[in-house]
């Protein structure tokens, strides 16, 4: 199975890198934005599926990271990403006491309120965010491997692929180690974990802050790829579609969440043109079908043993 997953990952990476040479600039820009949203979905999966804290509020650190990146006049890509990640993590740390002591639907409602409050602040704090008019990307982002700026849709897309790929790999490595085991143990049997002396609240706080850093990184990538940022990018519809994508892809799988979110946003963006007004109906049908046929999401699919030679 691990070989199959590795082969699928390498193949998907090769396709992702080749895409800008196979499609037009508009499609490349759209795919770059979907990739950024997929990265934010990884943070949703970390909280919802791994830590057991269902969330509708990751658009808040997502916005914090985007506006932090927009405040930098000139920056190397790594610096911009680092600042955005730090701001997203700081935002999560400030709001963590409201989240990590709650469970279930209560967490969902609290995180929804945090996300909506963040969007309200972004809409009204015009001196920093530009209000509902938004901000244009005036930064000249330079990737670490060269001095030239990212001045084309292709370059910005490839930059997003590399940055998102690094972050996702770090998440996968972390979840395969003790951190992943501790979070899953806290999710599955919190009482036993506490009884054996584990500081569950500290584990959940760490996961929440890490998810904030991931979402903040996504905010910086959104600014770079979209060249514009506005409160509308962080509304409830985005939060709901992120959670839907995570459920469809597999809430406990970062790669599944990335794939599910790409499917959801691609369906929304392209079906809105092919089937005007029917995209929500198609997404709803997709969700219902997944709930009945794939209760563990797309990531829950397992090929037959004979296929793997097992």
mmCIF file of C-alpha atoms in Angstrom:
data_model
loop_
_atom_site.group_PDB
_atom_site.id
_atom_site.type_symbol
_atom_site.label_atom_id
_atom_site.label_comp_id
_atom_site.label_asym_id
_atom_site.label_seq_id
_atom_site.Cartn_x
_atom_site.Cartn_y
_atom_site.Cartn_z
ATOM 1 C CA UNK A 1 0.000 0.000 0.000
ATOM 2 C CA UNK A 2 2.793 2.433 0.876
ATOM 3 C CA UNK A 3 4.382 1.829 -2.534
ATOM 4 C CA UNK A 4 1.058 2.466 -4.237
ATOM 5 C CA UNK A 5 0.549 5.697 -2.308
ATOM 6 C CA UNK A 6 4.101 6.817 -3.120
ATOM 7 C CA UNK A 7 3.601 6.040 -6.812
ATOM 8 C CA UNK A 8 0.287 7.905 -6.866
ATOM 9 C CA UNK A 9 1.878 10.887 -5.105
ATOM 10 C CA UNK A 10 4.805 11.044 -7.513
ATOM 11 C CA UNK A 11 2.446 10.747 -10.494
ATOM 12 C CA UNK A 12 0.179 13.495 -9.160
ATOM 13 C CA UNK A 13 3.201 15.733 -8.572
ATOM 14 C CA UNK A 14 4.406 15.181 -12.128
ATOM 15 C CA UNK A 15 0.973 16.048 -13.518
ATOM 16 C CA UNK A 16 0.760 19.152 -11.306
ATOM 17 C CA UNK A 17 4.123 20.428 -12.541
ATOM 18 C CA UNK A 18 3.233 19.753 -16.198
ATOM 19 C CA UNK A 19 -0.186 21.443 -16.044
ATOM 20 C CA UNK A 20 0.920 25.054 -16.844
ATOM 21 C CA UNK A 21 2.290 23.901 -20.207
ATOM 22 C CA UNK A 22 -0.936 22.072 -21.087
ATOM 23 C CA UNK A 23 -3.627 24.655 -20.301
ATOM 24 C CA UNK A 24 -4.233 28.376 -20.782
ATOM 25 C CA UNK A 25 -3.335 31.114 -18.300
ATOM 26 C CA UNK A 26 -6.857 31.417 -16.898
ATOM 27 C CA UNK A 27 -6.993 27.711 -16.068
ATOM 28 C CA UNK A 28 -3.510 27.892 -14.569
ATOM 29 C CA UNK A 29 -4.551 30.774 -12.304
ATOM 30 C CA UNK A 30 -7.726 28.928 -11.285
ATOM 31 C CA UNK A 31 -5.777 25.780 -10.439
ATOM 32 C CA UNK A 32 -3.304 27.827 -8.389
ATOM 33 C CA UNK A 33 -6.151 29.212 -6.273
ATOM 34 C CA UNK A 34 -7.637 25.734 -5.852
ATOM 35 C CA UNK A 35 -4.239 24.481 -4.707
ATOM 36 C CA UNK A 36 -4.045 27.250 -2.112
ATOM 37 C CA UNK A 37 -7.503 26.381 -0.806
ATOM 38 C CA UNK A 38 -6.445 22.742 -0.711
ATOM 39 C CA UNK A 39 -3.582 23.716 1.584
ATOM 40 C CA UNK A 40 -6.036 25.434 3.931
ATOM 41 C CA UNK A 41 -8.137 22.257 3.784
ATOM 42 C CA UNK A 42 -5.123 20.335 5.102
ATOM 43 C CA UNK A 43 -5.309 22.516 8.221
ATOM 44 C CA UNK A 44 -9.042 21.760 8.472
ATOM 45 C CA UNK A 45 -8.321 18.020 8.201
ATOM 46 C CA UNK A 46 -5.644 18.277 10.893
ATOM 47 C CA UNK A 47 -8.199 19.702 13.303
ATOM 48 C CA UNK A 48 -11.376 17.933 12.194
ATOM 49 C CA UNK A 49 -10.177 14.445 11.350
ATOM 50 C CA UNK A 50 -6.974 14.012 13.344
ATOM 51 C CA UNK A 51 -7.538 16.102 16.485
ATOM 52 C CA UNK A 52 -11.325 15.717 16.605
ATOM 53 C CA UNK A 53 -12.095 19.453 16.592
ATOM 54 C CA UNK A 54 -14.523 20.090 13.694
ATOM 55 C CA UNK A 55 -13.954 23.601 12.430
ATOM 56 C CA UNK A 56 -15.538 26.242 10.232
ATOM 57 C CA UNK A 57 -13.071 28.912 11.297
ATOM 58 C CA UNK A 58 -9.834 28.266 9.417
ATOM 59 C CA UNK A 59 -10.656 31.141 7.112
ATOM 60 C CA UNK A 60 -9.690 33.433 10.017
ATOM 61 C CA UNK A 61 -5.952 32.577 10.200
ATOM 62 C CA UNK A 62 -6.117 32.239 6.403
ATOM 63 C CA UNK A 63 -7.146 35.914 6.229
ATOM 64 C CA UNK A 64 -4.621 36.940 8.890
ATOM 65 C CA UNK A 65 -1.797 35.397 6.878
ATOM 66 C CA UNK A 66 -2.965 37.012 3.643
ATOM 67 C CA UNK A 67 -3.137 40.507 5.098
ATOM 68 C CA UNK A 68 0.190 40.052 6.905
ATOM 69 C CA UNK A 69 1.791 39.129 3.578
ATOM 70 C CA UNK A 70 0.150 42.152 1.932
ATOM 71 C CA UNK A 71 1.758 44.446 4.513
ATOM 72 C CA UNK A 72 5.275 43.543 3.339
ATOM 73 C CA UNK A 73 6.654 45.967 0.732
ATOM 74 C CA UNK A 74 9.418 43.753 -0.626
ATOM 75 C CA UNK A 75 10.042 40.152 0.358
ATOM 76 C CA UNK A 76 11.700 36.906 -0.546
ATOM 77 C CA UNK A 77 9.139 34.136 -0.793
ATOM 78 C CA UNK A 78 10.353 32.262 2.275
ATOM 79 C CA UNK A 79 10.250 35.447 4.360
ATOM 80 C CA UNK A 80 6.706 36.224 3.270
ATOM 81 C CA UNK A 81 5.548 32.680 3.968
ATOM 82 C CA UNK A 82 7.280 32.691 7.341
ATOM 83 C CA UNK A 83 5.659 35.955 8.425
ATOM 84 C CA UNK A 84 2.224 34.787 7.285
ATOM 85 C CA UNK A 85 2.630 31.451 9.078
ATOM 86 C CA UNK A 86 3.726 33.224 12.274
ATOM 87 C CA UNK A 87 0.735 35.586 12.163
ATOM 88 C CA UNK A 88 -1.664 32.688 11.502
ATOM 89 C CA UNK A 89 -0.155 30.759 14.414
ATOM 90 C CA UNK A 90 -0.359 33.810 16.702
ATOM 91 C CA UNK A 91 -4.015 34.315 15.802
ATOM 92 C CA UNK A 92 -4.705 30.655 16.581
ATOM 93 C CA UNK A 93 -2.850 30.894 19.895
ATOM 94 C CA UNK A 94 -4.977 33.884 20.935
ATOM 95 C CA UNK A 95 -8.242 32.114 20.116
ATOM 96 C CA UNK A 96 -7.198 28.639 21.289
ATOM 97 C CA UNK A 97 -8.745 28.958 24.793
ATOM 98 C CA UNK A 98 -12.146 29.451 23.148
ATOM 99 C CA UNK A 99 -11.802 26.250 21.121
ATOM 100 C CA UNK A 100 -9.727 23.542 22.794
ATOM 101 C CA UNK A 101 -11.941 23.188 25.880
ATOM 102 C CA UNK A 102 -15.086 22.584 23.800
ATOM 103 C CA UNK A 103 -16.092 19.485 21.867
ATOM 104 C CA UNK A 104 -18.345 18.445 19.003
ATOM 105 C CA UNK A 105 -20.912 20.835 17.582
ATOM 106 C CA UNK A 106 -19.947 23.490 20.129
ATOM 107 C CA UNK A 107 -16.482 23.681 18.525
ATOM 108 C CA UNK A 108 -18.124 24.039 15.136
ATOM 109 C CA UNK A 109 -20.213 26.977 16.326
ATOM 110 C CA UNK A 110 -17.323 28.702 18.121
ATOM 111 C CA UNK A 111 -15.017 28.435 15.117
ATOM 112 C CA UNK A 112 -17.792 29.655 12.832
ATOM 113 C CA UNK A 113 -18.184 32.733 15.058
ATOM 114 C CA UNK A 114 -14.406 33.330 15.002
ATOM 115 C CA UNK A 115 -14.376 33.137 11.215
ATOM 116 C CA UNK A 116 -17.319 35.497 10.830
ATOM 117 C CA UNK A 117 -15.846 38.001 13.300
ATOM 118 C CA UNK A 118 -12.537 37.942 11.433
ATOM 119 C CA UNK A 119 -14.305 38.655 8.151
ATOM 120 C CA UNK A 120 -16.251 41.520 9.760
ATOM 121 C CA UNK A 121 -13.034 43.058 11.065
ATOM 122 C CA UNK A 122 -11.422 42.684 7.636
ATOM 123 C CA UNK A 123 -14.395 44.413 6.032
ATOM 124 C CA UNK A 124 -14.312 47.390 8.390
ATOM 125 C CA UNK A 125 -10.605 47.920 9.105
ATOM 126 C CA UNK A 126 -10.061 49.842 5.880
ATOM 127 C CA UNK A 127 -6.709 51.376 6.828
ATOM 128 C CA UNK A 128 -5.132 47.897 6.975
ATOM 129 C CA UNK A 129 -7.281 45.644 4.798
ATOM 130 C CA UNK A 130 -8.777 48.073 2.293
ATOM 131 C CA UNK A 131 -12.242 47.112 3.517
ATOM 132 C CA UNK A 132 -14.600 45.468 1.065
ATOM 133 C CA UNK A 133 -12.576 46.954 -1.810
ATOM 134 C CA UNK A 134 -9.689 44.669 -0.895
ATOM 135 C CA UNK A 135 -5.971 45.084 -1.530
ATOM 136 C CA UNK A 136 -3.896 44.645 -4.638
ATOM 137 C CA UNK A 137 -0.639 42.732 -4.291
ATOM 138 C CA UNK A 138 1.980 45.480 -4.405
ATOM 139 C CA UNK A 139 4.723 43.184 -3.144
ATOM 140 C CA UNK A 140 7.456 41.934 -5.456
ATOM 141 C CA UNK A 141 7.844 38.348 -4.273
ATOM 142 C CA UNK A 142 11.124 36.703 -5.207
ATOM 143 C CA UNK A 143 11.468 32.930 -4.816
ATOM 144 C CA UNK A 144 14.589 31.780 -3.013
ATOM 145 C CA UNK A 145 15.992 30.079 -6.097
ATOM 146 C CA UNK A 146 16.358 33.247 -8.177
ATOM 147 C CA UNK A 147 16.276 37.008 -8.211
ATOM 148 C CA UNK A 148 13.415 37.482 -10.653
ATOM 149 C CA UNK A 149 9.903 38.172 -9.426
ATOM 150 C CA UNK A 150 6.891 35.954 -10.010
ATOM 151 C CA UNK A 151 5.512 37.875 -12.973
ATOM 152 C CA UNK A 152 3.402 35.241 -14.758
ATOM 153 C CA UNK A 153 0.546 32.861 -13.932
ATOM 154 C CA UNK A 154 2.810 29.912 -14.688
ATOM 155 C CA UNK A 155 5.545 31.093 -12.316
ATOM 156 C CA UNK A 156 3.076 31.831 -9.537
ATOM 157 C CA UNK A 157 1.422 28.429 -9.970
ATOM 158 C CA UNK A 158 4.737 26.553 -9.804
ATOM 159 C CA UNK A 159 5.724 28.599 -6.750
ATOM 160 C CA UNK A 160 2.462 27.568 -5.065
ATOM 161 C CA UNK A 161 3.033 23.917 -5.989
ATOM 162 C CA UNK A 162 6.493 23.920 -4.399
ATOM 163 C CA UNK A 163 5.452 25.818 -1.258
ATOM 164 C CA UNK A 164 2.274 23.799 -0.697
ATOM 165 C CA UNK A 165 4.121 20.556 -1.397
ATOM 166 C CA UNK A 166 6.732 21.321 1.254
ATOM 167 C CA UNK A 167 4.077 22.174 3.858
ATOM 168 C CA UNK A 168 2.007 19.062 3.113
ATOM 169 C CA UNK A 169 5.110 16.842 3.336
ATOM 170 C CA UNK A 170 5.960 18.338 6.734
ATOM 171 C CA UNK A 171 2.421 17.642 7.948
ATOM 172 C CA UNK A 172 2.540 14.039 6.716
ATOM 173 C CA UNK A 173 5.898 13.419 8.391
ATOM 174 C CA UNK A 174 4.656 14.907 11.670
ATOM 175 C CA UNK A 175 1.465 12.843 11.655
ATOM 176 C CA UNK A 176 3.389 9.613 11.060
ATOM 177 C CA UNK A 177 5.342 10.228 14.271
ATOM 178 C CA UNK A 178 4.433 10.517 17.961
ATOM 179 C CA UNK A 179 2.482 13.751 17.388
ATOM 180 C CA UNK A 180 -0.010 11.976 15.137
ATOM 181 C CA UNK A 181 -0.435 9.104 17.591
ATOM 182 C CA UNK A 182 -1.025 11.459 20.509
ATOM 183 C CA UNK A 183 -3.603 13.501 18.614
ATOM 184 C CA UNK A 184 -5.481 10.424 17.426
ATOM 185 C CA UNK A 185 -5.405 8.989 20.930
ATOM 186 C CA UNK A 186 -6.839 12.249 22.314
ATOM 187 C CA UNK A 187 -9.546 12.145 19.667
ATOM 188 C CA UNK A 188 -10.520 8.502 20.172
ATOM 189 C CA UNK A 189 -10.310 8.154 23.965
ATOM 190 C CA UNK A 190 -9.691 11.438 25.706
ATOM 191 C CA UNK A 191 -10.579 10.046 29.138
ATOM 192 C CA UNK A 192 -7.975 7.293 28.978
ATOM 193 C CA UNK A 193 -5.338 9.717 27.703
ATOM 194 C CA UNK A 194 -5.974 12.065 30.616
ATOM 195 C CA UNK A 195 -6.020 9.189 33.098
ATOM 196 C CA UNK A 196 -2.584 8.075 31.887
ATOM 197 C CA UNK A 197 -1.171 11.557 32.498
ATOM 198 C CA UNK A 198 -1.206 13.044 29.000
ATOM 199 C CA UNK A 199 -1.854 16.828 28.756
ATOM 200 C CA UNK A 200 -4.611 16.528 26.141
ATOM 201 C CA UNK A 201 -5.407 20.246 26.204
ATOM 202 C CA UNK A 202 -1.780 21.065 25.382
ATOM 203 C CA UNK A 203 -1.808 18.580 22.484
ATOM 204 C CA UNK A 204 -4.979 20.100 21.061
ATOM 205 C CA UNK A 205 -3.607 23.619 21.496
ATOM 206 C CA UNK A 206 -0.468 22.622 19.606
ATOM 207 C CA UNK A 207 -2.557 21.150 16.781
ATOM 208 C CA UNK A 208 -4.735 24.272 16.659
ATOM 209 C CA UNK A 209 -1.702 26.576 16.481
ATOM 210 C CA UNK A 210 -0.054 24.394 13.820
ATOM 211 C CA UNK A 211 -3.269 24.464 11.783
ATOM 212 C CA UNK A 212 -3.280 28.255 12.104
ATOM 213 C CA UNK A 213 0.274 28.395 10.752
ATOM 214 C CA UNK A 214 -0.696 26.211 7.779
ATOM 215 C CA UNK A 215 -3.727 28.370 7.013
ATOM 216 C CA UNK A 216 -1.612 31.529 7.368
ATOM 217 C CA UNK A 217 0.852 30.120 4.840
ATOM 218 C CA UNK A 218 -2.099 29.545 2.527
ATOM 219 C CA UNK A 219 -3.027 33.211 2.944
ATOM 220 C CA UNK A 220 0.390 34.331 1.702
ATOM 221 C CA UNK A 221 0.106 31.982 -1.269
ATOM 222 C CA UNK A 222 -3.378 33.325 -2.032
ATOM 223 C CA UNK A 223 -2.011 36.863 -2.248
ATOM 224 C CA UNK A 224 0.835 35.740 -4.507
ATOM 225 C CA UNK A 225 -1.258 33.622 -6.867
ATOM 226 C CA UNK A 226 -4.357 35.829 -7.001
ATOM 227 C CA UNK A 227 -2.545 39.190 -6.806
ATOM 228 C CA UNK A 228 -5.515 40.523 -4.853
ATOM 229 C CA UNK A 229 -7.154 39.812 -1.526
ATOM 230 C CA UNK A 230 -10.556 40.854 -0.127
ATOM 231 C CA UNK A 231 -12.869 39.811 2.735
ATOM 232 C CA UNK A 232 -15.038 37.920 0.248
ATOM 233 C CA UNK A 233 -12.197 35.385 -0.090
ATOM 234 C CA UNK A 234 -12.702 34.355 3.547
ATOM 235 C CA UNK A 235 -16.497 34.193 3.855
ATOM 236 C CA UNK A 236 -18.738 31.455 5.182
ATOM 237 C CA UNK A 237 -19.165 29.912 1.748
ATOM 238 C CA UNK A 238 -15.415 29.312 1.556
ATOM 239 C CA UNK A 239 -15.349 27.816 5.065
ATOM 240 C CA UNK A 240 -18.300 25.538 4.292
ATOM 241 C CA UNK A 241 -16.822 24.334 0.989
ATOM 242 C CA UNK A 242 -13.504 23.636 2.708
ATOM 243 C CA UNK A 243 -15.226 21.433 5.283
ATOM 244 C CA UNK A 244 -17.246 19.748 2.528
ATOM 245 C CA UNK A 245 -14.062 19.019 0.591
ATOM 246 C CA UNK A 246 -12.421 17.560 3.700
ATOM 247 C CA UNK A 247 -15.400 15.275 4.351
ATOM 248 C CA UNK A 248 -15.510 14.105 0.725
ATOM 249 C CA UNK A 249 -11.758 13.536 0.541
ATOM 250 C CA UNK A 250 -11.383 11.940 3.970
ATOM 251 C CA UNK A 251 -11.328 13.948 7.178
ATOM 252 C CA UNK A 252 -8.419 12.007 8.700
ATOM 253 C CA UNK A 253 -6.225 12.213 5.595
ATOM 254 C CA UNK A 254 -4.392 15.429 4.620
ATOM 255 C CA UNK A 255 -3.883 14.156 1.074
ATOM 256 C CA UNK A 256 -7.525 13.106 0.873
ATOM 257 C CA UNK A 257 -8.597 16.535 2.114
ATOM 258 C CA UNK A 258 -6.406 18.183 -0.525
ATOM 259 C CA UNK A 259 -7.929 16.027 -3.282
ATOM 260 C CA UNK A 260 -11.504 16.426 -2.030
ATOM 261 C CA UNK A 261 -11.208 20.196 -1.793
ATOM 262 C CA UNK A 262 -9.738 20.383 -5.289
ATOM 263 C CA UNK A 263 -12.712 18.357 -6.525
ATOM 264 C CA UNK A 264 -15.263 20.567 -4.753
ATOM 265 C CA UNK A 265 -13.848 23.920 -5.868
ATOM 266 C CA UNK A 266 -13.153 22.708 -9.394
ATOM 267 C CA UNK A 267 -16.741 21.476 -9.626
ATOM 268 C CA UNK A 268 -18.041 24.795 -8.318
ATOM 269 C CA UNK A 269 -15.902 26.940 -10.615
ATOM 270 C CA UNK A 270 -16.390 24.958 -13.822
ATOM 271 C CA UNK A 271 -19.936 23.696 -13.321
ATOM 272 C CA UNK A 272 -21.124 27.242 -12.685
ATOM 273 C CA UNK A 273 -20.326 27.905 -16.348
ATOM 274 C CA UNK A 274 -21.574 24.599 -17.760
ATOM 275 C CA UNK A 275 -24.694 24.378 -15.569
ATOM 276 C CA UNK A 276 -25.638 27.912 -14.504
ATOM 277 C CA UNK A 277 -27.312 27.902 -11.103
ATOM 278 C CA UNK A 278 -26.966 24.125 -10.669
ATOM 279 C CA UNK A 279 -23.503 23.887 -9.075
ATOM 280 C CA UNK A 280 -24.858 23.809 -5.465
ATOM 281 C CA UNK A 281 -27.222 20.985 -6.439
ATOM 282 C CA UNK A 282 -24.358 18.957 -7.920
ATOM 283 C CA UNK A 283 -22.175 19.554 -4.853
ATOM 284 C CA UNK A 284 -25.030 18.511 -2.573
ATOM 285 C CA UNK A 285 -25.559 15.319 -4.553
ATOM 286 C CA UNK A 286 -21.820 14.631 -4.423
ATOM 287 C CA UNK A 287 -21.817 15.044 -0.654
ATOM 288 C CA UNK A 288 -24.823 12.742 -0.158
ATOM 289 C CA UNK A 289 -23.313 10.102 -2.439
ATOM 290 C CA UNK A 290 -20.016 10.255 -0.546
ATOM 291 C CA UNK A 291 -21.753 9.979 2.824
ATOM 292 C CA UNK A 292 -23.573 6.802 1.753
ATOM 293 C CA UNK A 293 -21.010 5.141 -0.498
ATOM 294 C CA UNK A 294 -17.709 6.342 1.005
ATOM 295 C CA UNK A 295 -18.261 7.078 4.716
ATOM 296 C CA UNK A 296 -14.482 7.462 5.185
ATOM 297 C CA UNK A 297 -14.148 9.666 2.115
ATOM 298 C CA UNK A 298 -12.148 9.059 -1.017
ATOM 299 C CA UNK A 299 -9.064 8.374 1.131
ATOM 300 C CA UNK A 300 -10.937 5.429 2.663
ATOM 301 C CA UNK A 301 -10.849 3.493 -0.598
ATOM 302 C CA UNK A 302 -8.684 0.415 -0.420
ATOM 303 C CA UNK A 303 -7.807 -1.674 -3.460
ATOM 304 C CA UNK A 304 -8.251 -5.412 -3.322
ATOM 305 C CA UNK A 305 -5.371 -7.416 -1.826
ATOM 306 C CA UNK A 306 -4.840 -9.270 -5.065
ATOM 307 C CA UNK A 307 -4.192 -5.990 -6.847
ATOM 308 C CA UNK A 308 -1.377 -5.224 -4.451
ATOM 309 C CA UNK A 309 -0.016 -8.711 -4.555
ATOM 310 C CA UNK A 310 -0.808 -9.159 -0.836
#
